[in-house]
Amino acid sequence: MGWPGVPGISSTPVVKRVIRLDVPVDKYPNYNFVGRILGPRGNSLKRVEALTECRVYIRGKGSVKDSLKEEKLKDKPGYEHLNEPLHVLVEAEFPEDIMNARLDHAVTILESLLKPVDESFDNYKKQQLRELALLNGTLREESPSMSSPSMSPSMSPFNNAGMKRAKTGR
């Protein structure tokens, strides 16, 4: 039980909620939504989870990278979601009084990632590609503006050396 007036301790019961966001693959069949959400080595997804403290799952047809493997798994227990259209599940387990704020934050971030952007204007993707080059050791600084201290790898919001996904009770 929380003490009245003590910050960070909630007196409301902890509840678990899951929200489903459908991925608009029918409207944009050639857009790589899974890659945009996951990012290099899953780091973009891990960042969303760390920022919101919610778990994010990509489910449905197209959520498995290898389509042949997906076809084999489709009818196995635990993989029933592969028969559904591509979607994202956001799962949160928090005290009732903060639940909506956390879920709303996660949904806002994910909905912005589920809106296709023309590649020439997509700064998010450019940052992901830069991070991938950094991870692979193939990053080449091409313009003086990119090598300024404000864009150094250590200052980048995409820097998360060794970031891991949040643990769940499973």
mmCIF file with all atom_site columns, C-alpha atoms in Angstrom:
data_model
loop_
_atom_site.group_PDB
_atom_site.id
_atom_site.type_symbol
_atom_site.label_atom_id
_atom_site.label_alt_id
_atom_site.label_comp_id
_atom_site.label_asym_id
_atom_site.label_entity_id
_atom_site.label_seq_id
_atom_site.pdbx_PDB_ins_code
_atom_site.Cartn_x
_atom_site.Cartn_y
_atom_site.Cartn_z
_atom_site.occupancy
_atom_site.B_iso_or_equiv
_atom_site.pdbx_formal_charge
_atom_site.auth_seq_id
_atom_site.auth_comp_id
_atom_site.auth_asym_id
_atom_site.auth_atom_id
_atom_site.pdbx_PDB_model_num
ATOM 1   C CA . MET A 1 1   ? 0.000  0.000   0.000   1.00 0.00 ? 1   MET A CA 1
ATOM 2   C CA . GLY A 1 2   ? 1.347  3.439   -0.928  1.00 0.00 ? 2   GLY A CA 1
ATOM 3   C CA . TRP A 1 3   ? 1.842  6.237   1.540   1.00 0.00 ? 3   TRP A CA 1
ATOM 4   C CA . PRO A 1 4   ? -0.168 9.374   0.745   1.00 0.00 ? 4   PRO A CA 1
ATOM 5   C CA . GLY A 1 5   ? 2.017  12.029  -0.828  1.00 0.00 ? 5   GLY A CA 1
ATOM 6   C CA . VAL A 1 6   ? 4.962  9.731   -1.542  1.00 0.00 ? 6   VAL A CA 1
ATOM 7   C CA . PRO A 1 7   ? 5.952  10.192  -5.200  1.00 0.00 ? 7   PRO A CA 1
ATOM 8   C CA . GLY A 1 8   ? 6.384  7.098   -7.350  1.00 0.00 ? 8   GLY A CA 1
ATOM 9   C CA . ILE A 1 9   ? 4.244  4.877   -5.165  1.00 0.00 ? 9   ILE A CA 1
ATOM 10  C CA . SER A 1 10  ? 0.704  4.324   -6.341  1.00 0.00 ? 10  SER A CA 1
ATOM 11  C CA . SER A 1 11  ? -2.183 3.287   -4.150  1.00 0.00 ? 11  SER A CA 1
ATOM 12  C CA . THR A 1 12  ? -4.324 2.010   -7.045  1.00 0.00 ? 12  THR A CA 1
ATOM 13  C CA . PRO A 1 13  ? -4.260 -1.681  -8.035  1.00 0.00 ? 13  PRO A CA 1
ATOM 14  C CA . VAL A 1 14  ? -1.965 -2.878  -10.805 1.00 0.00 ? 14  VAL A CA 1
ATOM 15  C CA . VAL A 1 15  ? -3.831 -3.870  -13.954 1.00 0.00 ? 15  VAL A CA 1
ATOM 16  C CA . LYS A 1 16  ? -2.764 -5.324  -17.279 1.00 0.00 ? 16  LYS A CA 1
ATOM 17  C CA . ARG A 1 17  ? -4.043 -4.027  -20.618 1.00 0.00 ? 17  ARG A CA 1
ATOM 18  C CA . VAL A 1 18  ? -3.293 -4.846  -24.220 1.00 0.00 ? 18  VAL A CA 1
ATOM 19  C CA . ILE A 1 19  ? -4.043 -2.527  -27.138 1.00 0.00 ? 19  ILE A CA 1
ATOM 20  C CA . ARG A 1 20  ? -4.007 -3.668  -30.755 1.00 0.00 ? 20  ARG A CA 1
ATOM 21  C CA . LEU A 1 21  ? -2.915 -1.363  -33.565 1.00 0.00 ? 21  LEU A CA 1
ATOM 22  C CA . ASP A 1 22  ? -3.562 -2.588  -37.089 1.00 0.00 ? 22  ASP A CA 1
ATOM 23  C CA . VAL A 1 23  ? -0.751 -2.050  -39.595 1.00 0.00 ? 23  VAL A CA 1
ATOM 24  C CA . PRO A 1 24  ? -2.074 -0.539  -42.857 1.00 0.00 ? 24  PRO A CA 1
ATOM 25  C CA . VAL A 1 25  ? -0.403 -3.091  -45.169 1.00 0.00 ? 25  VAL A CA 1
ATOM 26  C CA . ASP A 1 26  ? -3.532 -3.223  -47.350 1.00 0.00 ? 26  ASP A CA 1
ATOM 27  C CA . LYS A 1 27  ? -3.172 0.514   -48.168 1.00 0.00 ? 27  LYS A CA 1
ATOM 28  C CA . TYR A 1 28  ? 0.642  0.414   -48.432 1.00 0.00 ? 28  TYR A CA 1
ATOM 29  C CA . PRO A 1 29  ? 1.616  -3.144  -49.463 1.00 0.00 ? 29  PRO A CA 1
ATOM 30  C CA . ASN A 1 30  ? 5.232  -2.272  -50.369 1.00 0.00 ? 30  ASN A CA 1
ATOM 31  C CA . TYR A 1 31  ? 6.064  -0.252  -47.247 1.00 0.00 ? 31  TYR A CA 1
ATOM 32  C CA . ASN A 1 32  ? 8.378  -1.882  -44.692 1.00 0.00 ? 32  ASN A CA 1
ATOM 33  C CA . PHE A 1 33  ? 6.444  -1.242  -41.479 1.00 0.00 ? 33  PHE A CA 1
ATOM 34  C CA . VAL A 1 34  ? 8.143  -4.075  -39.568 1.00 0.00 ? 34  VAL A CA 1
ATOM 35  C CA . GLY A 1 35  ? 11.597 -2.702  -40.350 1.00 0.00 ? 35  GLY A CA 1
ATOM 36  C CA . ARG A 1 36  ? 10.542 0.813   -39.385 1.00 0.00 ? 36  ARG A CA 1
ATOM 37  C CA . ILE A 1 37  ? 9.222  -0.352  -36.009 1.00 0.00 ? 37  ILE A CA 1
ATOM 38  C CA . LEU A 1 38  ? 12.100 -2.740  -35.260 1.00 0.00 ? 38  LEU A CA 1
ATOM 39  C CA . GLY A 1 39  ? 14.990 -0.613  -36.510 1.00 0.00 ? 39  GLY A CA 1
ATOM 40  C CA . PRO A 1 40  ? 18.582 -1.844  -36.668 1.00 0.00 ? 40  PRO A CA 1
ATOM 41  C CA . ARG A 1 41  ? 18.914 -5.032  -34.605 1.00 0.00 ? 41  ARG A CA 1
ATOM 42  C CA . GLY A 1 42  ? 15.576 -4.272  -32.938 1.00 0.00 ? 42  GLY A CA 1
ATOM 43  C CA . ASN A 1 43  ? 16.948 -1.155  -31.263 1.00 0.00 ? 43  ASN A CA 1
ATOM 44  C CA . SER A 1 44  ? 14.094 1.170   -32.286 1.00 0.00 ? 44  SER A CA 1
ATOM 45  C CA . LEU A 1 45  ? 11.553 -1.208  -30.739 1.00 0.00 ? 45  LEU A CA 1
ATOM 46  C CA . LYS A 1 46  ? 13.695 -1.543  -27.601 1.00 0.00 ? 46  LYS A CA 1
ATOM 47  C CA . ARG A 1 47  ? 13.836 2.265   -27.367 1.00 0.00 ? 47  ARG A CA 1
ATOM 48  C CA . VAL A 1 48  ? 10.035 2.559   -27.539 1.00 0.00 ? 48  VAL A CA 1
ATOM 49  C CA . GLU A 1 49  ? 9.750  -0.104  -24.819 1.00 0.00 ? 49  GLU A CA 1
ATOM 50  C CA . ALA A 1 50  ? 12.343 1.610   -22.607 1.00 0.00 ? 50  ALA A CA 1
ATOM 51  C CA . LEU A 1 51  ? 10.728 5.014   -23.059 1.00 0.00 ? 51  LEU A CA 1
ATOM 52  C CA . THR A 1 52  ? 7.173  3.875   -22.318 1.00 0.00 ? 52  THR A CA 1
ATOM 53  C CA . GLU A 1 53  ? 7.835  0.827   -20.113 1.00 0.00 ? 53  GLU A CA 1
ATOM 54  C CA . CYS A 1 54  ? 5.308  -1.082  -22.228 1.00 0.00 ? 54  CYS A CA 1
ATOM 55  C CA . ARG A 1 55  ? 5.976  -4.296  -24.154 1.00 0.00 ? 55  ARG A CA 1
ATOM 56  C CA . VAL A 1 56  ? 5.482  -4.141  -27.920 1.00 0.00 ? 56  VAL A CA 1
ATOM 57  C CA . TYR A 1 57  ? 4.815  -7.218  -30.039 1.00 0.00 ? 57  TYR A CA 1
ATOM 58  C CA . ILE A 1 58  ? 4.633  -7.367  -33.829 1.00 0.00 ? 58  ILE A CA 1
ATOM 59  C CA . ARG A 1 59  ? 2.120  -10.052 -34.765 1.00 0.00 ? 59  ARG A CA 1
ATOM 60  C CA . GLY A 1 60  ? 0.184  -11.333 -37.763 1.00 0.00 ? 60  GLY A CA 1
ATOM 61  C CA . LYS A 1 61  ? 0.970  -12.259 -41.353 1.00 0.00 ? 61  LYS A CA 1
ATOM 62  C CA . GLY A 1 62  ? 4.356  -10.803 -42.241 1.00 0.00 ? 62  GLY A CA 1
ATOM 63  C CA . SER A 1 63  ? 5.648  -10.619 -38.669 1.00 0.00 ? 63  SER A CA 1
ATOM 64  C CA . VAL A 1 64  ? 8.072  -13.506 -39.292 1.00 0.00 ? 64  VAL A CA 1
ATOM 65  C CA . LYS A 1 65  ? 10.992 -12.524 -41.537 1.00 0.00 ? 65  LYS A CA 1
ATOM 66  C CA . ASP A 1 66  ? 11.141 -15.865 -43.384 1.00 0.00 ? 66  ASP A CA 1
ATOM 67  C CA . SER A 1 67  ? 7.844  -16.424 -45.231 1.00 0.00 ? 67  SER A CA 1
ATOM 68  C CA . LEU A 1 68  ? 8.481  -20.182 -45.588 1.00 0.00 ? 68  LEU A CA 1
ATOM 69  C CA . LYS A 1 69  ? 9.038  -20.496 -41.840 1.00 0.00 ? 69  LYS A CA 1
ATOM 70  C CA . GLU A 1 70  ? 5.902  -18.417 -41.252 1.00 0.00 ? 70  GLU A CA 1
ATOM 71  C CA . GLU A 1 71  ? 3.879  -20.783 -43.444 1.00 0.00 ? 71  GLU A CA 1
ATOM 72  C CA . LYS A 1 72  ? 5.095  -23.801 -41.429 1.00 0.00 ? 72  LYS A CA 1
ATOM 73  C CA . LEU A 1 73  ? 4.374  -22.143 -38.080 1.00 0.00 ? 73  LEU A CA 1
ATOM 74  C CA . LYS A 1 74  ? 0.933  -20.813 -39.022 1.00 0.00 ? 74  LYS A CA 1
ATOM 75  C CA . ASP A 1 75  ? -1.096 -23.726 -37.628 1.00 0.00 ? 75  ASP A CA 1
ATOM 76  C CA . LYS A 1 76  ? 1.089  -24.503 -34.604 1.00 0.00 ? 76  LYS A CA 1
ATOM 77  C CA . PRO A 1 77  ? -0.018 -23.624 -31.052 1.00 0.00 ? 77  PRO A CA 1
ATOM 78  C CA . GLY A 1 78  ? 1.088  -20.129 -30.092 1.00 0.00 ? 78  GLY A CA 1
ATOM 79  C CA . TYR A 1 79  ? 1.300  -18.952 -33.695 1.00 0.00 ? 79  TYR A CA 1
ATOM 80  C CA . GLU A 1 80  ? -2.409 -18.520 -34.423 1.00 0.00 ? 80  GLU A CA 1
ATOM 81  C CA . HIS A 1 81  ? -1.784 -14.786 -34.879 1.00 0.00 ? 81  HIS A CA 1
ATOM 82  C CA . LEU A 1 82  ? -0.069 -15.580 -38.198 1.00 0.00 ? 82  LEU A CA 1
ATOM 83  C CA . ASN A 1 83  ? -3.542 -16.163 -39.687 1.00 0.00 ? 83  ASN A CA 1
ATOM 84  C CA . GLU A 1 84  ? -4.495 -12.546 -38.861 1.00 0.00 ? 84  GLU A CA 1
ATOM 85  C CA . PRO A 1 85  ? -3.465 -9.347  -40.685 1.00 0.00 ? 85  PRO A CA 1
ATOM 86  C CA . LEU A 1 86  ? -0.237 -7.680  -39.537 1.00 0.00 ? 86  LEU A CA 1
ATOM 87  C CA . HIS A 1 87  ? -0.721 -5.792  -36.263 1.00 0.00 ? 87  HIS A CA 1
ATOM 88  C CA . VAL A 1 88  ? 1.114  -4.474  -33.220 1.00 0.00 ? 88  VAL A CA 1
ATOM 89  C CA . LEU A 1 89  ? 0.189  -5.319  -29.645 1.00 0.00 ? 89  LEU A CA 1
ATOM 90  C CA . VAL A 1 90  ? 1.076  -2.906  -26.854 1.00 0.00 ? 90  VAL A CA 1
ATOM 91  C CA . GLU A 1 91  ? 0.987  -4.533  -23.439 1.00 0.00 ? 91  GLU A CA 1
ATOM 92  C CA . ALA A 1 92  ? 1.213  -2.615  -20.185 1.00 0.00 ? 92  ALA A CA 1
ATOM 93  C CA . GLU A 1 93  ? 1.023  -3.602  -16.539 1.00 0.00 ? 93  GLU A CA 1
ATOM 94  C CA . PHE A 1 94  ? 0.762  -0.558  -14.280 1.00 0.00 ? 94  PHE A CA 1
ATOM 95  C CA . PRO A 1 95  ? -1.304 0.908   -11.455 1.00 0.00 ? 95  PRO A CA 1
ATOM 96  C CA . GLU A 1 96  ? -4.656 2.077   -12.828 1.00 0.00 ? 96  GLU A CA 1
ATOM 97  C CA . ASP A 1 97  ? -3.895 5.757   -12.234 1.00 0.00 ? 97  ASP A CA 1
ATOM 98  C CA . ILE A 1 98  ? -0.903 5.797   -14.625 1.00 0.00 ? 98  ILE A CA 1
ATOM 99  C CA . MET A 1 99  ? -1.990 3.083   -17.067 1.00 0.00 ? 99  MET A CA 1
ATOM 100 C CA . ASN A 1 100 ? -3.648 5.369   -19.614 1.00 0.00 ? 100 ASN A CA 1
ATOM 101 C CA . ALA A 1 101 ? -0.763 7.844   -19.757 1.00 0.00 ? 101 ALA A CA 1
ATOM 102 C CA . ARG A 1 102 ? 1.783  5.061   -20.425 1.00 0.00 ? 102 ARG A CA 1
ATOM 103 C CA . LEU A 1 103 ? -0.354 3.327   -23.053 1.00 0.00 ? 103 LEU A CA 1
ATOM 104 C CA . ASP A 1 104 ? -1.244 6.626   -24.747 1.00 0.00 ? 104 ASP A CA 1
ATOM 105 C CA . HIS A 1 105 ? 2.450  7.508   -24.983 1.00 0.00 ? 105 HIS A CA 1
ATOM 106 C CA . ALA A 1 106 ? 3.318  4.133   -26.561 1.00 0.00 ? 106 ALA A CA 1
ATOM 107 C CA . VAL A 1 107 ? 0.357  4.294   -28.970 1.00 0.00 ? 107 VAL A CA 1
ATOM 108 C CA . THR A 1 108 ? 1.272  7.842   -30.043 1.00 0.00 ? 108 THR A CA 1
ATOM 109 C CA . ILE A 1 109 ? 4.844  6.795   -30.866 1.00 0.00 ? 109 ILE A CA 1
ATOM 110 C CA . LEU A 1 110 ? 3.759  3.633   -32.704 1.00 0.00 ? 110 LEU A CA 1
ATOM 111 C CA . GLU A 1 111 ? 0.993  5.367   -34.661 1.00 0.00 ? 111 GLU A CA 1
ATOM 112 C CA . SER A 1 112 ? 3.544  7.896   -35.922 1.00 0.00 ? 112 SER A CA 1
ATOM 113 C CA . LEU A 1 113 ? 5.722  4.984   -37.103 1.00 0.00 ? 113 LEU A CA 1
ATOM 114 C CA . LEU A 1 114 ? 2.738  3.405   -38.864 1.00 0.00 ? 114 LEU A CA 1
ATOM 115 C CA . LYS A 1 115 ? 2.282  6.475   -41.103 1.00 0.00 ? 115 LYS A CA 1
ATOM 116 C CA . PRO A 1 116 ? 4.329  5.976   -44.281 1.00 0.00 ? 116 PRO A CA 1
ATOM 117 C CA . VAL A 1 117 ? 6.781  8.767   -45.064 1.00 0.00 ? 117 VAL A CA 1
ATOM 118 C CA . ASP A 1 118 ? 8.432  9.449   -48.415 1.00 0.00 ? 118 ASP A CA 1
ATOM 119 C CA . GLU A 1 119 ? 12.008 8.165   -48.131 1.00 0.00 ? 119 GLU A CA 1
ATOM 120 C CA . SER A 1 120 ? 13.547 11.483  -49.167 1.00 0.00 ? 120 SER A CA 1
ATOM 121 C CA . PHE A 1 121 ? 11.851 13.209  -46.179 1.00 0.00 ? 121 PHE A CA 1
ATOM 122 C CA . ASP A 1 122 ? 12.151 10.373  -43.662 1.00 0.00 ? 122 ASP A CA 1
ATOM 123 C CA . ASN A 1 123 ? 14.617 11.592  -41.040 1.00 0.00 ? 123 ASN A CA 1
ATOM 124 C CA . TYR A 1 124 ? 13.697 8.686   -38.748 1.00 0.00 ? 124 TYR A CA 1
ATOM 125 C CA . LYS A 1 125 ? 14.814 6.161   -41.372 1.00 0.00 ? 125 LYS A CA 1
ATOM 126 C CA . LYS A 1 126 ? 17.961 8.182   -42.103 1.00 0.00 ? 126 LYS A CA 1
ATOM 127 C CA . GLN A 1 127 ? 18.828 8.046   -38.404 1.00 0.00 ? 127 GLN A CA 1
ATOM 128 C CA . GLN A 1 128 ? 18.140 4.278   -38.348 1.00 0.00 ? 128 GLN A CA 1
ATOM 129 C CA . LEU A 1 129 ? 20.425 3.761   -41.369 1.00 0.00 ? 129 LEU A CA 1
ATOM 130 C CA . ARG A 1 130 ? 23.112 5.880   -39.707 1.00 0.00 ? 130 ARG A CA 1
ATOM 131 C CA . GLU A 1 131 ? 22.796 3.776   -36.548 1.00 0.00 ? 131 GLU A CA 1
ATOM 132 C CA . LEU A 1 132 ? 23.061 0.576   -38.604 1.00 0.00 ? 132 LEU A CA 1
ATOM 133 C CA . ALA A 1 133 ? 26.234 1.831   -40.299 1.00 0.00 ? 133 ALA A CA 1
ATOM 134 C CA . LEU A 1 134 ? 27.621 2.725   -36.869 1.00 0.00 ? 134 LEU A CA 1
ATOM 135 C CA . LEU A 1 135 ? 26.776 -0.752  -35.541 1.00 0.00 ? 135 LEU A CA 1
ATOM 136 C CA . ASN A 1 136 ? 28.358 -2.392  -38.589 1.00 0.00 ? 136 ASN A CA 1
ATOM 137 C CA . GLY A 1 137 ? 31.440 -0.167  -38.447 1.00 0.00 ? 137 GLY A CA 1
ATOM 138 C CA . THR A 1 138 ? 30.755 1.214   -41.927 1.00 0.00 ? 138 THR A CA 1
ATOM 139 C CA . LEU A 1 139 ? 29.743 4.768   -40.997 1.00 0.00 ? 139 LEU A CA 1
ATOM 140 C CA . ARG A 1 140 ? 31.420 7.430   -43.125 1.00 0.00 ? 140 ARG A CA 1
ATOM 141 C CA . GLU A 1 141 ? 30.994 11.061  -42.150 1.00 0.00 ? 141 GLU A CA 1
ATOM 142 C CA . GLU A 1 142 ? 30.192 12.840  -45.401 1.00 0.00 ? 142 GLU A CA 1
ATOM 143 C CA . SER A 1 143 ? 29.182 16.342  -44.462 1.00 0.00 ? 143 SER A CA 1
ATOM 144 C CA . PRO A 1 144 ? 30.631 18.682  -41.831 1.00 0.00 ? 144 PRO A CA 1
ATOM 145 C CA . SER A 1 145 ? 27.191 19.094  -40.246 1.00 0.00 ? 145 SER A CA 1
ATOM 146 C CA . MET A 1 146 ? 27.018 15.366  -39.502 1.00 0.00 ? 146 MET A CA 1
ATOM 147 C CA . SER A 1 147 ? 30.343 15.393  -37.664 1.00 0.00 ? 147 SER A CA 1
ATOM 148 C CA . SER A 1 148 ? 29.428 18.228  -35.332 1.00 0.00 ? 148 SER A CA 1
ATOM 149 C CA . PRO A 1 149 ? 29.469 17.386  -31.612 1.00 0.00 ? 149 PRO A CA 1
ATOM 150 C CA . SER A 1 150 ? 25.657 17.479  -31.490 1.00 0.00 ? 150 SER A CA 1
ATOM 151 C CA . MET A 1 151 ? 25.507 14.471  -33.835 1.00 0.00 ? 151 MET A CA 1
ATOM 152 C CA . SER A 1 152 ? 28.365 12.471  -32.331 1.00 0.00 ? 152 SER A CA 1
ATOM 153 C CA . PRO A 1 153 ? 27.432 8.829   -31.707 1.00 0.00 ? 153 PRO A CA 1
ATOM 154 C CA . SER A 1 154 ? 27.578 9.244   -27.937 1.00 0.00 ? 154 SER A CA 1
ATOM 155 C CA . MET A 1 155 ? 25.080 12.111  -28.071 1.00 0.00 ? 155 MET A CA 1
ATOM 156 C CA . SER A 1 156 ? 22.714 10.437  -30.512 1.00 0.00 ? 156 SER A CA 1
ATOM 157 C CA . PRO A 1 157 ? 19.279 9.420   -29.204 1.00 0.00 ? 157 PRO A CA 1
ATOM 158 C CA . PHE A 1 158 ? 19.894 6.210   -31.138 1.00 0.00 ? 158 PHE A CA 1
ATOM 159 C CA . ASN A 1 159 ? 22.951 5.299   -29.045 1.00 0.00 ? 159 ASN A CA 1
ATOM 160 C CA . ASN A 1 160 ? 22.103 2.499   -26.666 1.00 0.00 ? 160 ASN A CA 1
ATOM 161 C CA . ALA A 1 161 ? 25.163 0.290   -26.409 1.00 0.00 ? 161 ALA A CA 1
ATOM 162 C CA . GLY A 1 162 ? 23.927 -3.114  -25.353 1.00 0.00 ? 162 GLY A CA 1
ATOM 163 C CA . MET A 1 163 ? 20.288 -2.145  -24.800 1.00 0.00 ? 163 MET A CA 1
ATOM 164 C CA . LYS A 1 164 ? 18.146 -5.154  -23.941 1.00 0.00 ? 164 LYS A CA 1
ATOM 165 C CA . ARG A 1 165 ? 14.386 -5.681  -24.147 1.00 0.00 ? 165 ARG A CA 1
ATOM 166 C CA . ALA A 1 166 ? 12.450 -5.389  -20.919 1.00 0.00 ? 166 ALA A CA 1
ATOM 167 C CA . LYS A 1 167 ? 11.859 -8.644  -19.068 1.00 0.00 ? 167 LYS A CA 1
ATOM 168 C CA . THR A 1 168 ? 8.330  -9.957  -18.649 1.00 0.00 ? 168 THR A CA 1
ATOM 169 C CA . GLY A 1 169 ? 6.845  -12.491 -16.308 1.00 0.00 ? 169 GLY A CA 1
ATOM 170 C CA . ARG A 1 170 ? 6.860  -15.176 -18.999 1.00 0.00 ? 170 ARG A CA 1
#
